[in-house]
CSV table of C-alpha atoms in Angstrom, one decimal:
chain,number,residue,atom,x,y,z
A,233,MET,CA,36.3,-31.0,105.8
A,234,THR,CA,35.8,-28.2,103.8
A,235,VAL,CA,39.0,-27.5,101.1
A,236,VAL,CA,40.2,-24.4,99.8
A,237,ARG,CA,41.0,-24.6,95.8
A,238,ARG,CA,43.4,-21.6,95.2
A,239,ASP,CA,45.2,-20.5,91.3
A,240,VAL,CA,47.4,-23.0,90.3
A,241,LEU,CA,50.8,-20.2,89.1
A,242,SER,CA,51.1,-19.5,93.0
A,243,ALA,CA,49.9,-22.8,95.1
A,244,THR,CA,52.9,-24.2,93.8
A,245,ASP,CA,52.0,-27.2,96.9
A,246,ASP,CA,48.6,-27.0,95.8
A,247,LEU,CA,50.0,-28.3,91.9
A,248,ASP,CA,52.8,-30.3,93.8
A,249,ALA,CA,50.1,-32.7,95.1
A,250,PHE,CA,47.9,-32.0,91.9
A,251,VAL,CA,50.4,-34.5,89.3
A,252,ALA,CA,51.7,-36.3,91.9
A,253,GLY,CA,48.4,-37.7,92.3
A,254,VAL,CA,47.2,-37.9,89.0
A,255,LEU,CA,50.2,-40.2,88.0
A,256,ARG,CA,49.4,-41.8,91.3
A,257,LEU,CA,45.8,-42.4,89.7
A,258,LYS,CA,48.0,-43.3,86.5
A,259,ASP,CA,49.6,-46.1,88.6
A,260,GLU,CA,46.7,-47.1,90.0
A,261,HIS,CA,44.6,-50.5,88.3
A,262,LEU,CA,40.6,-51.4,90.8
A,263,GLY,CA,40.1,-54.0,88.0
A,264,PRO,CA,37.9,-53.4,84.8
A,265,THR,CA,40.3,-53.9,82.4
A,266,THR,CA,39.5,-52.1,78.4
A,267,ALA,CA,37.3,-55.9,77.2
A,268,ASP,CA,35.4,-55.5,80.6
A,269,PHE,CA,34.0,-51.9,78.5
A,270,GLY,CA,33.7,-53.0,75.1
A,271,ILE,CA,37.1,-51.0,74.0
A,272,SER,CA,38.4,-52.5,71.0
A,273,GLY,CA,42.4,-53.3,71.1
A,274,PRO,CA,44.7,-55.1,73.2
A,275,SER,CA,42.6,-55.8,76.1
A,276,VAL,CA,44.7,-53.4,79.5
A,277,PRO,CA,43.9,-52.8,82.8
A,278,VAL,CA,41.8,-49.2,83.1
A,279,SER,CA,43.5,-47.0,85.6
A,280,THR,CA,41.7,-45.0,88.5
A,281,TYR,CA,42.6,-41.9,86.4
A,282,ASP,CA,41.9,-43.5,83.0
A,283,LEU,CA,38.4,-44.8,84.8
A,284,PHE,CA,37.0,-40.7,84.6
A,285,VAL,CA,38.2,-40.9,80.8
A,286,VAL,CA,35.7,-43.7,79.9
A,287,TRP,CA,32.9,-42.2,82.2
A,288,HIS,CA,33.4,-38.7,80.5
A,289,HIS,CA,33.0,-40.1,77.4
A,290,LEU,CA,30.2,-42.5,77.8
A,291,ALA,CA,28.2,-39.2,79.6
A,292,MET,CA,29.0,-37.5,76.2
A,293,MET,CA,28.2,-40.1,74.0
A,294,ARG,CA,24.4,-40.9,75.4
A,295,MET,CA,22.1,-38.5,74.3
A,296,THR,CA,19.3,-36.9,76.8
A,297,PRO,CA,16.6,-37.8,74.8
A,298,PRO,CA,17.4,-40.9,73.2
A,299,GLY,CA,17.6,-39.7,69.4
A,300,GLN,CA,18.9,-36.2,69.6
A,301,LEU,CA,22.3,-35.7,68.5
A,302,ASP,CA,22.7,-32.5,70.9
A,303,ARG,CA,22.1,-32.8,73.8
A,304,ASN,CA,23.9,-35.4,76.3
A,305,ALA,CA,24.6,-36.2,79.7
A,306,ALA,CA,27.1,-34.4,80.4
A,307,HIS,CA,27.5,-31.6,77.8
A,308,ASN,CA,24.7,-29.4,75.4
A,309,GLY,CA,22.7,-29.1,78.1
A,310,PRO,CA,21.2,-27.3,81.7
A,311,VAL,CA,23.6,-30.5,83.1
A,312,PHE,CA,26.5,-29.1,81.8
A,313,LEU,CA,27.7,-27.6,85.5
A,314,PRO,CA,26.4,-29.9,88.1
A,315,TRP,CA,27.8,-33.2,85.9
A,316,HIS,CA,31.8,-31.0,86.0
A,317,ARG,CA,31.3,-30.3,89.6
A,318,LEU,CA,30.7,-34.0,90.7
A,319,MET,CA,33.5,-35.0,88.0
A,320,LEU,CA,36.1,-33.1,89.8
A,321,LEU,CA,34.9,-33.3,93.6
A,322,LEU,CA,35.4,-37.2,93.0
A,323,MET,CA,38.4,-36.7,90.8
A,324,GLU,CA,39.4,-34.3,94.0
A,325,LEU,CA,38.2,-36.7,96.6
A,326,GLN,CA,40.9,-39.5,94.6
A,327,LEU,CA,43.3,-37.0,95.3
A,328,GLN,CA,42.5,-37.2,98.7
A,329,ARG,CA,42.4,-40.7,99.1
A,330,VAL,CA,45.8,-42.0,97.2
A,331,LEU,CA,48.0,-38.9,98.3
A,332,GLY,CA,46.6,-39.8,102.0
A,333,ASP,CA,46.0,-36.3,102.6
A,334,ASP,CA,43.0,-34.5,102.9
A,335,ALA,CA,44.0,-31.3,102.3
A,336,VAL,CA,44.5,-32.2,98.3
A,337,ALA,CA,42.7,-30.0,96.5
A,338,LEU,CA,42.1,-29.0,92.8
A,339,PRO,CA,43.5,-26.2,91.8
A,340,TYR,CA,42.2,-23.7,88.3
A,341,TRP,CA,43.7,-22.1,85.8
A,342,ASP,CA,43.0,-18.7,85.7
A,343,TRP,CA,42.7,-19.3,81.5
A,344,SER,CA,41.2,-15.1,81.6
A,345,ALA,CA,44.6,-13.3,83.4
A,346,PRO,CA,46.7,-10.7,81.8
A,347,ASP,CA,49.4,-12.7,79.3
A,348,GLU,CA,48.1,-16.0,80.0
A,349,GLY,CA,49.1,-17.5,76.8
A,350,ALA,CA,51.6,-20.4,75.7
A,351,THR,CA,54.3,-18.5,77.2
A,352,SER,CA,52.7,-19.1,80.8
A,353,LEU,CA,54.7,-21.2,83.6
A,354,LEU,CA,52.0,-23.6,83.4
A,355,TRP,CA,52.6,-24.7,80.7
A,356,SER,CA,56.9,-25.6,82.2
A,357,ALA,CA,58.5,-28.2,82.7
A,358,MET,CA,58.2,-27.5,86.0
A,359,ALA,CA,54.3,-27.7,85.9
A,360,ILE,CA,52.9,-29.8,83.6
A,361,GLY,CA,55.7,-29.3,80.8
A,362,GLY,CA,54.3,-28.0,77.3
A,363,SER,CA,53.4,-27.9,74.2
A,364,GLY,CA,54.0,-30.7,71.3
A,365,SER,CA,52.3,-34.1,69.7
A,366,PRO,CA,53.8,-35.7,71.4
A,367,VAL,CA,54.3,-33.2,75.0
A,368,ILE,CA,58.5,-34.1,76.3
A,369,THR,CA,58.1,-31.6,78.7
A,370,GLY,CA,57.3,-31.5,82.2
A,371,PRO,CA,55.7,-34.5,84.9
A,372,PHE,CA,53.4,-36.3,82.0
A,373,ARG,CA,56.1,-35.4,78.8
A,374,ALA,CA,56.6,-38.6,76.9
A,375,GLY,CA,58.0,-42.0,79.0
A,376,GLN,CA,56.5,-40.7,81.7
A,377,PHE,CA,52.7,-40.4,81.0
A,378,ALA,CA,50.9,-42.5,78.2
A,379,VAL,CA,46.9,-42.5,76.7
A,380,ARG,CA,45.6,-45.5,76.4
A,381,VAL,CA,42.2,-45.1,75.7
A,382,ALA,CA,41.4,-42.7,73.1
A,383,SER,CA,38.2,-41.5,71.1
A,384,ASP,CA,38.8,-41.9,67.2
A,385,SER,CA,37.4,-40.5,64.5
A,386,THR,CA,33.7,-42.1,64.8
A,387,SER,CA,34.1,-41.4,68.0
A,388,ARG,CA,34.6,-45.1,69.4
A,389,LEU,CA,36.9,-46.1,72.0
A,390,ARG,CA,40.5,-47.3,71.3
A,391,ALA,CA,42.8,-48.8,73.7
A,392,THR,CA,45.7,-46.9,72.8
A,393,ASP,CA,49.9,-46.7,74.3
A,394,ARG,CA,50.9,-43.0,73.0
A,395,PRO,CA,52.5,-39.9,74.8
A,396,LEU,CA,50.2,-36.6,74.8
A,397,ARG,CA,49.1,-34.2,71.4
A,398,ARG,CA,48.8,-30.9,73.0
A,399,ALA,CA,49.3,-27.5,70.0
A,400,LEU,CA,48.4,-24.1,72.5
A,401,GLY,CA,47.6,-21.8,71.0
A,402,LEU,CA,47.7,-23.8,67.0
A,403,ASN,CA,44.0,-23.9,66.5
A,404,PRO,CA,43.5,-20.7,63.7
A,405,ARG,CA,39.9,-20.5,65.5
A,406,ALA,CA,41.0,-19.8,68.6
A,407,PRO,CA,44.4,-18.2,68.6
A,408,THR,CA,44.0,-17.2,72.4
A,409,LEU,CA,42.2,-17.4,74.9
A,410,PRO,CA,39.2,-15.9,77.0
A,411,THR,CA,39.4,-12.9,78.7
A,412,SER,CA,38.2,-11.6,81.5
A,413,ALA,CA,35.7,-9.7,79.9
A,414,HIS,CA,34.2,-12.4,78.6
A,415,VAL,CA,34.0,-14.3,81.6
A,416,LEU,CA,32.1,-10.7,83.4
A,417,ALA,CA,29.6,-11.0,80.6
A,418,ALA,CA,28.3,-14.4,81.3
A,419,LEU,CA,29.0,-13.3,84.9
A,420,GLN,CA,26.3,-10.6,84.0
A,421,GLU,CA,23.9,-13.1,82.9
A,422,ASP,CA,20.8,-13.4,85.5
A,423,GLU,CA,19.4,-16.8,83.5
A,424,TYR,CA,20.5,-20.3,84.4
A,425,ASP,CA,19.4,-21.7,81.0
A,426,ALA,CA,16.6,-21.5,78.6
A,427,PRO,CA,14.7,-22.9,75.6
A,428,ASN,CA,15.6,-25.7,73.7
A,429,TRP,CA,18.0,-26.1,76.7
A,430,ASP,CA,20.5,-26.9,74.2
A,431,SER,CA,24.2,-25.1,72.2
A,432,ALA,CA,21.7,-22.3,70.8
A,433,THR,CA,19.6,-22.0,74.0
A,434,SER,CA,20.5,-18.3,75.4
A,435,GLY,CA,21.7,-17.8,78.9
A,436,PHE,CA,24.5,-18.1,81.4
A,437,ARG,CA,25.6,-21.9,81.4
A,438,ASN,CA,25.5,-22.0,77.3
A,439,GLN,CA,27.9,-18.3,77.3
A,440,LEU,CA,30.1,-20.5,79.6
A,441,GLU,CA,29.7,-23.5,77.7
A,442,GLY,CA,31.0,-22.0,75.6
A,443,TRP,CA,28.4,-22.0,72.7
A,444,ASN,CA,26.3,-18.5,72.7
A,445,PRO,CA,28.4,-17.0,72.3
A,446,GLY,CA,30.4,-19.7,70.3
A,447,LEU,CA,33.7,-20.5,70.3
A,448,GLN,CA,34.4,-18.9,74.3
A,449,LEU,CA,34.7,-19.8,77.9
A,450,HIS,CA,35.1,-23.3,78.2
A,451,ASN,CA,35.0,-24.7,74.6
A,452,ARG,CA,37.5,-22.5,73.3
A,453,VAL,CA,40.2,-23.5,76.2
A,454,HIS,CA,39.9,-26.7,74.7
A,455,VAL,CA,41.0,-25.7,71.3
A,456,TRP,CA,43.6,-22.9,72.4
A,457,VAL,CA,45.2,-26.2,74.3
A,458,GLY,CA,44.4,-28.5,71.2
A,459,GLY,CA,45.6,-32.6,71.2
A,460,ASP,CA,44.1,-34.9,73.3
A,461,MET,CA,42.1,-31.6,75.2
A,462,GLY,CA,40.1,-31.3,71.9
A,463,LEU,CA,38.7,-35.0,71.5
A,464,ALA,CA,36.1,-36.9,73.8
A,465,THR,CA,38.9,-38.6,75.4
A,466,SER,CA,40.0,-34.6,76.4
A,467,PRO,CA,39.9,-35.7,80.3
A,468,ASN,CA,43.2,-37.7,79.3
A,469,ASP,CA,44.8,-34.3,79.6
A,470,PRO,CA,45.2,-33.4,83.3
A,471,VAL,CA,44.8,-29.5,82.2
A,472,PHE,CA,41.6,-30.5,82.0
A,473,TYR,CA,41.2,-30.8,85.8
A,474,LEU,CA,42.1,-27.4,86.0
A,475,ASN,CA,40.3,-26.2,83.1
A,476,HIS,CA,37.0,-26.9,84.2
A,477,ALA,CA,38.0,-25.7,88.2
A,478,ALA,CA,37.9,-21.7,86.6
A,479,VAL,CA,34.9,-23.0,84.9
A,480,ASP,CA,33.4,-24.4,88.2
A,481,ARG,CA,35.1,-21.5,90.2
A,482,ILE,CA,32.4,-19.2,87.0
A,483,TRP,CA,29.6,-20.5,88.5
A,484,GLU,CA,30.6,-20.5,92.4
A,485,SER,CA,29.8,-16.7,91.6
A,486,TRP,CA,27.3,-16.3,89.6
A,487,GLN,CA,25.6,-18.1,92.4
A,488,THR,CA,26.5,-15.6,94.9
A,489,THR,CA,25.7,-13.0,93.0
A,490,HIS,CA,21.9,-14.6,91.1
A,491,GLY,CA,21.3,-16.7,93.8
A,492,ARG,CA,21.5,-21.1,94.2
A,493,ARG,CA,19.8,-21.8,91.0
A,494,TYR,CA,18.7,-23.9,88.3
A,495,GLU,CA,16.9,-25.0,86.2
A,496,PRO,CA,14.8,-26.7,84.1
A,497,PRO,CA,12.9,-28.2,87.3
A,498,ASP,CA,11.1,-31.3,88.0
A,499,ILE,CA,8.2,-30.6,86.6
A,500,ALA,CA,10.1,-29.9,83.6
A,501,PRO,CA,8.6,-32.3,79.9
A,502,PRO,CA,10.0,-35.9,80.3
A,503,GLU,CA,12.1,-34.6,76.7
A,504,LEU,CA,14.5,-33.0,79.3
A,505,ALA,CA,15.3,-36.2,81.5
A,506,GLY,CA,18.9,-36.5,82.1
A,507,HIS,CA,19.3,-32.4,83.1
A,508,ARG,CA,16.3,-31.3,85.4
A,509,LEU,CA,16.7,-30.0,88.9
A,510,SER,CA,16.0,-34.5,90.6
A,511,ASP,CA,17.4,-36.8,87.9
A,512,PRO,CA,20.7,-38.2,88.2
A,513,LEU,CA,23.3,-37.5,87.5
A,514,HIS,CA,25.0,-40.1,85.1
A,515,SER,CA,27.6,-41.1,87.0
A,516,ILE,CA,29.8,-45.1,86.7
A,517,LEU,CA,31.8,-43.9,90.0
A,518,THR,CA,29.0,-44.2,92.7
A,519,SER,CA,26.5,-46.6,93.7
A,520,GLY,CA,24.2,-44.0,94.9
A,521,VAL,CA,22.0,-40.9,93.3
A,522,THR,CA,23.4,-37.3,93.1
A,523,THR,CA,21.9,-34.5,91.7
A,524,PRO,CA,21.9,-31.8,90.2
A,525,ALA,CA,19.9,-30.1,93.3
A,526,ASP,CA,22.9,-31.2,96.0
A,527,MET,CA,25.7,-29.8,93.3
A,528,LEU,CA,24.3,-26.4,93.8
A,529,ASP,CA,26.0,-25.7,97.4
A,530,VAL,CA,28.5,-27.3,97.7
A,531,ALA,CA,30.2,-25.6,100.9
A,532,ALA,CA,31.0,-27.8,102.9
A,533,LEU,CA,33.6,-29.0,100.2
A,534,TYR,CA,35.2,-26.6,98.8
A,535,THR,CA,35.8,-23.4,98.4
A,536,TYR,CA,37.8,-21.3,96.3
A,537,ASP,CA,40.3,-18.9,97.2
A,538,SER,CA,38.8,-15.7,95.2
A,539,LEU,CA,35.7,-15.4,93.0
A,540,PRO,CA,36.1,-13.8,89.5
B,139,MET,CA,23.9,-33.6,100.2
B,140,THR,CA,23.7,-33.3,103.3
B,141,GLY,CA,24.6,-36.3,105.4
B,142,PHE,CA,26.1,-38.5,102.4
B,143,ASP,CA,29.4,-39.7,103.4
B,144,TRP,CA,31.9,-38.8,100.1
B,145,LYS,CA,35.0,-40.1,101.5
B,146,ALA,CA,33.2,-43.4,101.7
B,147,ALA,CA,32.6,-43.8,97.8
B,148,SER,CA,35.8,-42.7,97.4
B,149,GLN,CA,37.5,-45.7,99.0
B,150,ALA,CA,39.2,-48.7,96.3
B,151,GLU,CA,36.4,-51.3,96.8
B,152,ALA,CA,33.9,-48.5,96.9
B,153,ILE,CA,34.8,-47.9,93.9
B,154,ARG,CA,34.8,-51.5,92.3
B,155,ARG,CA,31.2,-51.8,93.5
B,156,ALA,CA,30.0,-49.8,91.3
B,157,LEU,CA,31.8,-50.5,88.7
B,158,ARG,CA,29.9,-53.6,89.3
B,159,GLN,CA,25.9,-51.6,89.2
B,160,HIS,CA,27.0,-50.1,86.0
B,161,ALA,CA,28.2,-53.4,84.3
B,162,ALA,CA,25.9,-53.5,82.3
B,163,ASP,CA,26.1,-50.2,81.1
B,164,LEU,CA,30.3,-50.2,80.1
B,165,GLN,CA,30.3,-53.4,78.9
B,166,HIS,CA,29.9,-50.6,75.6
B,167,ALA,CA,31.9,-47.8,76.3
B,168,GLY,CA,33.9,-48.4,73.4
B,169,ASP,CA,31.1,-48.8,71.2
B,170,ALA,CA,28.4,-46.5,73.1
B,171,HIS,CA,29.7,-44.9,69.6
B,172,ALA,CA,26.6,-40.6,69.7
B,173,HIS,CA,24.3,-42.5,67.6
B,174,GLY,CA,20.4,-41.1,68.7
B,175,ALA,CA,19.6,-40.6,65.7
B,176,ASP,CA,20.8,-39.9,61.6
B,177,GLU,CA,19.3,-36.5,61.2
B,178,SER,CA,19.2,-33.8,62.9
B,179,VAL,CA,15.6,-32.2,64.3
B,180,ARG,CA,15.2,-28.5,64.5
B,181,THR,CA,11.6,-27.1,65.3
B,182,ALA,CA,10.1,-24.0,65.8
B,183,THR,CA,7.3,-21.8,66.3
B,184,HIS,CA,6.4,-18.8,64.6
B,185,HIS,CA,3.7,-17.1,64.6
B,186,GLY,CA,1.2,-20.0,65.8
B,187,HIS,CA,3.2,-22.0,63.7
B,188,HIS,CA,4.9,-24.7,63.8
B,189,ILE,CA,7.8,-25.6,61.9
B,190,GLU,CA,10.1,-28.8,61.8
B,191,ILE,CA,13.3,-29.2,59.9
B,192,ARG,CA,15.0,-32.5,59.5
B,193,THR,CA,18.7,-33.1,58.7
B,194,GLY,CA,21.4,-35.8,57.6
B,195,TYR,CA,24.1,-36.4,56.1
B,196,ARG,CA,25.7,-38.6,54.4
B,197,ILE,CA,29.3,-38.1,54.2
B,198,THR,CA,32.4,-40.1,52.2
B,199,VAL,CA,35.6,-40.0,52.6
B,200,ASP,CA,37.6,-41.3,49.4
B,201,GLY,CA,34.9,-43.6,48.5
B,202,ARG,CA,34.4,-44.7,52.5
B,203,PRO,CA,31.7,-43.9,54.4
B,204,PHE,CA,32.2,-41.5,57.3
B,205,ALA,CA,30.3,-43.1,60.1
B,206,ILE,CA,29.3,-39.9,61.9
B,207,SER,CA,26.1,-38.3,63.5
B,208,ALA,CA,26.9,-35.4,62.6
B,209,ALA,CA,24.1,-32.8,64.9
B,210,VAL,CA,23.0,-29.1,63.3
B,211,ASN,CA,21.7,-26.5,65.7
B,212,ASN,CA,18.8,-24.2,65.9
B,213,GLY,CA,21.8,-21.5,65.2
B,214,GLY,CA,22.4,-23.5,61.8
B,215,ARG,CA,25.1,-24.4,63.7
B,216,VAL,CA,26.9,-28.1,62.9
B,217,HIS,CA,28.4,-30.6,65.4
B,218,TYR,CA,29.8,-33.9,66.1
B,219,HIS,CA,31.0,-35.6,69.0
B,220,GLY,CA,34.6,-36.8,67.6
B,221,LEU,CA,35.4,-32.8,67.8
B,222,PRO,CA,32.8,-32.6,70.4
B,223,THR,CA,34.0,-28.5,71.9
B,224,ARG,CA,33.7,-26.9,68.5
B,225,ASP,CA,30.4,-26.5,65.7
B,226,TYR,CA,30.7,-25.3,62.0
B,227,ALA,CA,28.7,-22.7,59.0
B,228,SER,CA,30.1,-25.6,56.9
B,229,THR,CA,30.3,-29.4,57.3
B,230,VAL,CA,32.8,-29.1,54.6
B,231,ASP,CA,34.1,-27.6,56.5
B,232,LEU,CA,33.8,-30.0,59.7
B,233,VAL,CA,34.9,-33.0,58.3
B,234,LYS,CA,38.5,-31.6,57.0
B,235,ASP,CA,38.8,-31.0,60.7
B,236,ALA,CA,38.3,-34.4,61.6
B,237,ILE,CA,40.7,-35.6,58.8
B,238,ASP,CA,43.5,-32.7,60.4
B,239,THR,CA,42.8,-34.5,63.7
B,240,PHE,CA,42.4,-37.6,63.0
B,241,PRO,CA,44.5,-38.2,60.4
B,242,ASP,CA,45.2,-42.6,61.0
B,243,ASP,CA,41.6,-43.0,60.6
B,244,PHE,CA,41.4,-41.5,57.4
B,245,GLY,CA,44.3,-44.2,55.4
B,246,ASP,CA,45.5,-43.9,52.4
B,247,SER,CA,43.8,-40.7,49.7
B,248,THR,CA,43.3,-42.9,47.2
B,249,PRO,CA,39.8,-42.9,45.9
B,250,LEU,CA,37.8,-46.3,46.1
B,251,ALA,CA,36.8,-47.9,42.3
B,252,GLU,CA,33.9,-47.2,42.8
B,253,PRO,CA,31.4,-45.5,45.2
B,254,PRO,CA,30.0,-47.8,47.6
B,255,HIS,CA,26.3,-48.7,47.4
B,256,GLY,CA,23.9,-47.8,49.7
B,257,ASP,CA,25.7,-46.8,52.9
B,258,GLN,CA,26.9,-48.8,55.6
B,259,THR,CA,25.6,-47.8,59.3
B,260,GLY,CA,22.3,-48.4,57.1
B,261,ALA,CA,21.0,-45.0,58.6
B,262,GLN,CA,17.9,-42.9,57.6
B,263,HIS,CA,18.3,-40.7,54.9
B,264,VAL,CA,16.1,-37.0,54.2
B,265,ARG,CA,14.3,-38.4,50.2
B,266,GLY,CA,13.9,-36.1,47.7
B,267,ASP,CA,16.5,-32.7,46.8
B,268,HIS,CA,18.1,-30.3,50.2
B,269,THR,CA,17.7,-26.8,49.3
B,270,HIS,CA,20.6,-24.9,50.5
B,271,GLY,CA,20.6,-22.3,51.5
B,272,PRO,CA,22.4,-19.2,51.7
B,273,HIS,CA,24.1,-21.4,54.3
B,274,GLU,CA,26.0,-24.6,53.6
B,275,HIS,CA,24.7,-26.6,56.7
C-alpha cells in the first residue's frame, strides 16, 4: 500500500509510531554480532536498528572508484539521493514490520520552516528529546537508548555502549538551520548533477547534499544537530531519518518539476561505476539488486502530504 | 521497480539471508575506513592543457601519526570521512575539529620523546616541496 509521509511536528501519531518502532528495532537482534563485522571491542549482538548504522558507514567508506577519497557509494556523488531513498524505504518497511502496521510512514522534519531551531517542539521530551552529551530527555535519553556502534577519528567502527549525543546549534559553522530560501534555490537548479560528479560540482544533487554552495541543506543539518549526527555513524541518532525524509521530499519536489531524470547515464565511463543509472546501489540488507533507476518513481510505495 | 515484493524483502529471514550473502563484505566493515588512496588527485582542463595535482598529507598529533585520508577537491576544500558532512579551507582546522570531536582518541597531550621514523601507515607521500598559495590545504 502507499503510505503518506507527514510533517513530524503536526503528525503526532506518526511521530509516536516512529519512536516506538525505533525502540523495537534497537531491541531486536537477528543474529549477527560485532565480531561478524570485524568491529573491535567486545563481541555483542548487533540490533536491527544498528545494522543500518553499519550499512551507512560501510557505504560511506566504499570509494567509487577506489583510488580517490571523495565520491563514495552513498555520498559526494550522484547516488546520494537514490541511495538514501533506498535506505529510508528499507527503514520504513522495518518499522511497519515490527509494529505490525503497513500504514506506518516515516515522518519528515521540515527544518526550513520558520522559527525551527533548538527551541522547536521536535526537541521536547514529548518528541525526540533535546540537546546534550548525553541526551537526557525524551525517548532516546541516557538509560533508555544507547549507541552501540560508532566511528572513531580514523573512521573505523568501534563497539561502544554510551548515550546519544547532540549539540543543537552549538557549532559556530552552522549556528542556524537552512531556510526555505535555500530550499527554493536548490529547486530552481535544472541540472541533476554534473561532471566531475563529486563534492565540488554544480547541480541539484550537490546543492541539496550541501557541498556547493558550502555547508547548506543536508550537510548543514547534520552539523547543526552535532554530536552523533556529525559522525560517519550518524544514523545512530534517529533524527537522521527525519532529516533524510526532508531531503527526499525536496528531491521528490524537484522531480515533479524537472522530471524523473537522473545523471550520469549508463554509458558514462567506468570510473563512475556505482553512480550510473542502472548500477547496483550498495546494500547489505537486500539480496537483490536495486538501482538508481528503481528509485526514481516510488509513488506506489509512499508520497508526501505536501511538497515544498 | 514494478512487481518487486518489498514487504517480503523486509522480513527478518530475508534480512538474515541478505547478511549471509554479503558476509564477505561485512566481515571487514569494522576496518573499512576510507583509504581509497593516500593522496588526492585533482584534474582540470584549461585551454586544452590537462592539469593534474596530487596532494598527500602526513599528519601527526603530539608526535603520533594521525592516520586519516584527507581529500582535497577541485574547489580547494579539504575533508575526511571522520567528519563527513563538512569541509575546510584549512587542514589545520580539520585536525582541530577532529581533536575536539574525538577527545578520547587523542589521550594524553604529552608529545613523544622523539618523532616516529617513517610513516606507520605505510602511506606514500608526494616528494619534493609543497608550495602553498594563498590558501593552505
